[in-house]
Amino acid sequence: MIIFIVIERSTMIELIDIYFERDNKIILNNINLKLEKNKFYSLTGPNGSGKSTLAKVIMGLTIPDKGKILFNGEDITNKSIDERAKLGIGFAFQTPVCFKGITVYDLLSVASNKSLTKKEACDILSKVGLCALEYIDREVNKSLSGGELKRIEIASVIARDPKFAIFDEPEAGIDLWSFNSLNKVFKNIQENNDATTLVISHQEKILDIADEIILMENGTIKKVGSKEEVISNINSKPCCKVGEMNE
């Protein structure tokens, strides 16, 4: 007798019939998507395809007109941003936010929801390519460059130790050395925490390390698959080449 055993990877995030429109324009058109545990996803697509909006719907920053969002099987559609964060969902904005009067150390401590030691905070900053001694006591304000703010925000997501981490175009304002280092950070979040990572990007270096790539177009999911499957689909379009797509 032959016994077949099917091992199914459990779903962390499930989007069911997500629909969102603004000013009579459909932004997300009945999105259905499952994101599995312990996988690295890259969400890509042309300008205006709905990538950032989809990420904000998952985090609770944007409320869909219709549809349902499940996190580890729990319906979180009506949960607040704070409630989703407590469940283990982390989000790094495309454009980082300044916090006048709050130091980098304060921000990382708040994000971690515990009293970090200076050494722990420094270790986190080192992961995103920042010299800890130069930044740990600086305020998170406009005296920092866009790239510095971006890396500090990514560090705050790392400090939270999320189960599901979303990064919206993390490469913006990041130098090449830090960009290569950040790729390792994304993979470490996934591998060390049994977490799922979703990175919105059009950079091929990020697409290279993804387990699966999600291609969006006109508010819909056009393709989910390996790099080879999705890139060939992208590059076959005359106005949609890898490295030329911007949200």
Coordinates of C-alpha atoms in Angstrom, one line a residue:
M1 CA 0.0 0.0 0.0
I2 CA 1.3 3.4 -1.0
I3 CA 0.5 6.3 1.3
F4 CA 0.8 9.9 -0.1
I5 CA 1.5 12.6 2.4
V6 CA 0.8 16.2 1.3
I7 CA 2.6 18.8 3.3
E8 CA 0.9 22.2 2.8
R9 CA 2.6 25.4 3.8
S10 CA 0.2 27.4 5.8
T11 CA -1.1 30.8 4.7
M12 CA -0.2 33.9 6.7
I13 CA -2.1 36.6 4.7
E14 CA -5.1 36.0 2.6
L15 CA -6.9 38.7 0.6
I16 CA -10.4 37.9 -0.5
D17 CA -12.2 40.0 -3.2
I18 CA -10.4 43.2 -2.1
Y19 CA -12.0 46.2 -4.0
F20 CA -11.1 49.8 -3.6
E21 CA -11.9 52.9 -5.6
R22 CA -11.3 56.6 -5.2
D23 CA -12.7 59.5 -7.2
N24 CA -14.6 57.0 -9.4
K25 CA -11.4 55.3 -10.3
I26 CA -10.9 51.6 -9.5
I27 CA -7.6 51.2 -7.7
L28 CA -7.9 47.5 -6.6
N29 CA -10.2 45.3 -8.5
N30 CA -11.4 42.2 -6.6
I31 CA -7.9 41.1 -5.5
N32 CA -7.5 37.5 -4.4
L33 CA -4.1 36.6 -3.0
K34 CA -2.5 34.1 -0.6
L35 CA 0.9 34.8 1.0
E36 CA 2.4 31.8 2.7
K37 CA 4.4 31.7 5.9
N38 CA 8.2 32.0 5.7
K39 CA 8.4 33.2 2.1
F40 CA 9.9 36.3 0.5
Y41 CA 7.6 38.0 -2.0
S42 CA 8.4 40.9 -4.3
L43 CA 5.4 43.0 -5.5
T44 CA 6.1 44.7 -8.8
G45 CA 4.3 46.4 -11.6
P46 CA 4.0 49.6 -13.6
N47 CA 3.2 53.0 -12.3
G48 CA -0.3 53.3 -10.9
S49 CA -0.9 49.6 -10.8
G50 CA -2.0 49.7 -7.1
K51 CA 1.0 48.2 -5.4
S52 CA 1.3 50.7 -2.5
T53 CA -2.4 50.8 -2.1
L54 CA -2.5 47.0 -1.7
A55 CA 0.2 47.2 0.9
K56 CA -1.6 49.9 2.8
V57 CA -4.8 47.8 2.8
I58 CA -2.9 44.9 4.5
M59 CA -1.5 47.3 7.1
G60 CA -4.9 49.0 7.7
L61 CA -3.7 52.4 6.4
T62 CA -6.4 52.2 3.7
I63 CA -9.8 50.6 4.2
P64 CA -11.1 48.7 1.2
D65 CA -14.7 49.2 0.0
K66 CA -15.3 45.5 -0.2
G67 CA -13.5 42.3 0.7
K68 CA -11.9 40.5 3.6
I69 CA -8.3 40.3 5.0
L70 CA -7.2 37.2 7.0
F71 CA -4.0 37.0 9.1
N72 CA -3.2 33.5 10.2
G73 CA -6.8 32.6 9.6
E74 CA -8.1 35.5 11.7
D75 CA -10.3 38.2 10.1
I76 CA -8.5 41.5 10.6
T77 CA -10.5 43.5 8.0
N78 CA -11.9 45.8 10.7
K79 CA -8.9 45.9 13.0
S80 CA -7.0 49.1 13.5
I81 CA -3.4 49.8 12.5
D82 CA -2.3 49.3 16.2
E83 CA -4.1 46.0 16.5
R84 CA -2.5 44.7 13.3
A85 CA 0.9 45.8 14.6
K86 CA 0.4 43.9 17.8
L87 CA -0.4 40.8 15.8
G88 CA 3.0 41.1 14.1
I89 CA 2.5 43.1 11.0
G90 CA 5.2 45.7 10.3
F91 CA 5.3 48.4 7.6
A92 CA 8.0 50.7 6.2
F93 CA 6.7 53.6 4.2
Q94 CA 7.9 54.7 0.8
T95 CA 8.5 58.1 2.2
P96 CA 9.7 57.9 5.8
V97 CA 8.1 60.0 8.6
C98 CA 10.0 62.5 10.8
F99 CA 9.6 62.5 14.6
K100 CA 10.7 65.8 16.1
G101 CA 12.1 65.4 19.6
I102 CA 12.4 61.6 19.4
T103 CA 15.9 60.1 19.1
V104 CA 16.8 57.1 16.9
Y105 CA 17.2 55.1 20.1
D106 CA 13.8 56.1 21.4
L107 CA 12.2 55.1 18.1
L108 CA 13.8 51.7 18.0
S109 CA 12.8 51.1 21.7
V110 CA 9.1 52.1 21.0
A111 CA 9.1 49.9 17.9
S112 CA 10.4 46.9 19.8
N113 CA 7.9 47.4 22.6
K114 CA 10.6 46.8 25.1
S115 CA 13.5 48.6 26.7
L116 CA 16.3 48.0 24.3
T117 CA 19.9 48.2 25.4
K118 CA 22.1 50.7 23.5
K119 CA 24.1 47.7 22.2
E120 CA 20.9 46.0 20.9
A121 CA 19.9 49.3 19.2
C122 CA 23.4 49.7 17.7
D123 CA 23.3 46.1 16.3
I124 CA 20.0 46.9 14.5
L125 CA 21.4 50.1 13.0
S126 CA 24.5 48.2 11.8
K127 CA 22.2 45.9 9.9
V128 CA 20.9 48.7 7.7
G129 CA 24.4 50.2 7.1
L130 CA 24.4 53.0 9.7
C131 CA 27.3 53.7 12.0
A132 CA 25.5 53.3 15.3
L133 CA 27.6 55.8 17.3
E134 CA 26.8 58.6 14.9
Y135 CA 23.0 58.0 14.9
I136 CA 21.9 56.4 18.1
D137 CA 21.3 59.8 19.9
R138 CA 20.3 61.9 16.9
E139 CA 16.7 63.1 16.5
V140 CA 14.6 61.6 13.8
N141 CA 14.0 64.9 12.0
K142 CA 14.7 66.8 8.8
S143 CA 18.4 67.1 9.6
L144 CA 18.7 63.5 8.3
S145 CA 18.8 62.8 4.6
G146 CA 16.1 60.9 2.9
G147 CA 18.3 57.8 2.6
E148 CA 19.2 58.0 6.4
L149 CA 15.5 58.3 7.3
K150 CA 14.7 55.3 5.1
R151 CA 17.3 53.1 6.7
I152 CA 16.2 54.2 10.2
E153 CA 12.6 53.3 9.4
I154 CA 13.7 49.9 8.1
A155 CA 15.6 49.5 11.3
S156 CA 12.4 50.2 13.3
V157 CA 10.6 47.4 11.4
I158 CA 13.5 45.0 12.3
A159 CA 13.3 46.1 15.9
R160 CA 9.6 45.1 16.0
D161 CA 10.5 41.6 15.0
P162 CA 7.4 41.2 12.8
K163 CA 5.8 38.1 11.6
F164 CA 4.8 39.8 8.4
A165 CA 7.0 42.7 7.2
I166 CA 6.1 45.1 4.3
F167 CA 8.7 47.4 2.7
D168 CA 7.5 49.9 0.2
E169 CA 10.3 50.6 -2.3
P170 CA 13.1 50.4 0.3
E171 CA 15.8 51.1 -2.3
A172 CA 14.7 54.8 -2.7
G173 CA 17.6 57.0 -1.5
I174 CA 19.8 54.0 -0.5
D175 CA 23.4 53.8 -1.7
L176 CA 24.6 50.7 -3.5
W177 CA 26.5 49.2 -0.4
S178 CA 23.5 49.6 1.9
F179 CA 21.2 48.3 -0.8
N180 CA 23.1 45.0 -1.0
S181 CA 23.2 44.9 2.8
L182 CA 19.4 45.4 2.9
N183 CA 18.8 42.4 0.7
K184 CA 20.5 40.3 3.4
V185 CA 18.3 42.0 6.1
F186 CA 15.1 41.1 4.2
K187 CA 16.1 37.5 3.9
N188 CA 17.2 37.3 7.6
I189 CA 13.8 38.6 8.8
Q190 CA 12.2 35.8 6.9
E191 CA 14.6 33.0 7.8
N192 CA 15.3 33.8 11.4
N193 CA 11.7 34.6 12.5
D194 CA 9.7 32.2 10.3
A195 CA 8.3 35.4 8.9
T196 CA 6.8 36.5 5.6
T197 CA 8.4 39.5 3.8
L198 CA 6.7 41.6 1.1
V199 CA 8.9 44.1 -0.7
I200 CA 7.4 46.5 -3.2
S201 CA 10.1 47.1 -5.8
H202 CA 11.0 47.2 -9.5
Q203 CA 14.7 46.6 -8.9
E204 CA 16.0 43.3 -10.3
K205 CA 18.4 42.7 -7.4
I206 CA 15.4 42.4 -5.1
L207 CA 13.4 40.4 -7.6
D208 CA 16.4 38.0 -7.7
I209 CA 16.1 37.0 -4.1
A210 CA 12.3 36.6 -4.0
D211 CA 10.8 33.2 -3.6
E212 CA 7.9 34.5 -5.7
I213 CA 7.1 37.6 -7.6
I214 CA 3.6 39.2 -7.7
L215 CA 2.9 41.2 -10.8
M216 CA 0.2 43.9 -10.6
E217 CA -1.3 45.8 -13.5
N218 CA -4.4 48.1 -13.6
G219 CA -5.4 47.1 -10.0
T220 CA -5.3 43.4 -10.6
I221 CA -2.9 40.5 -10.0
K222 CA -1.6 39.5 -13.4
K223 CA 0.8 36.8 -12.4
V224 CA 2.3 35.1 -9.3
G225 CA 5.3 32.9 -9.8
S226 CA 9.1 32.5 -10.0
K227 CA 11.4 35.2 -11.3
E228 CA 11.7 33.4 -14.6
E229 CA 8.0 33.1 -15.1
V230 CA 7.1 36.7 -14.1
I231 CA 10.1 38.5 -15.7
S232 CA 9.4 37.0 -19.1
N233 CA 5.9 38.3 -18.8
I234 CA 7.1 41.8 -17.8
N235 CA 9.8 42.1 -20.5
S236 CA 7.4 40.9 -23.2
K237 CA 5.5 44.1 -22.7
P238 CA 6.8 47.0 -24.9
C239 CA 6.4 49.7 -22.1
C240 CA 7.1 47.6 -19.1
K241 CA 10.7 46.5 -18.5
V242 CA 12.4 45.6 -15.3
G243 CA 14.1 48.6 -13.8
E244 CA 11.8 51.0 -15.6
M245 CA 8.7 50.5 -13.5
N246 CA 7.9 53.0 -10.8
E247 CA 5.0 53.3 -8.4

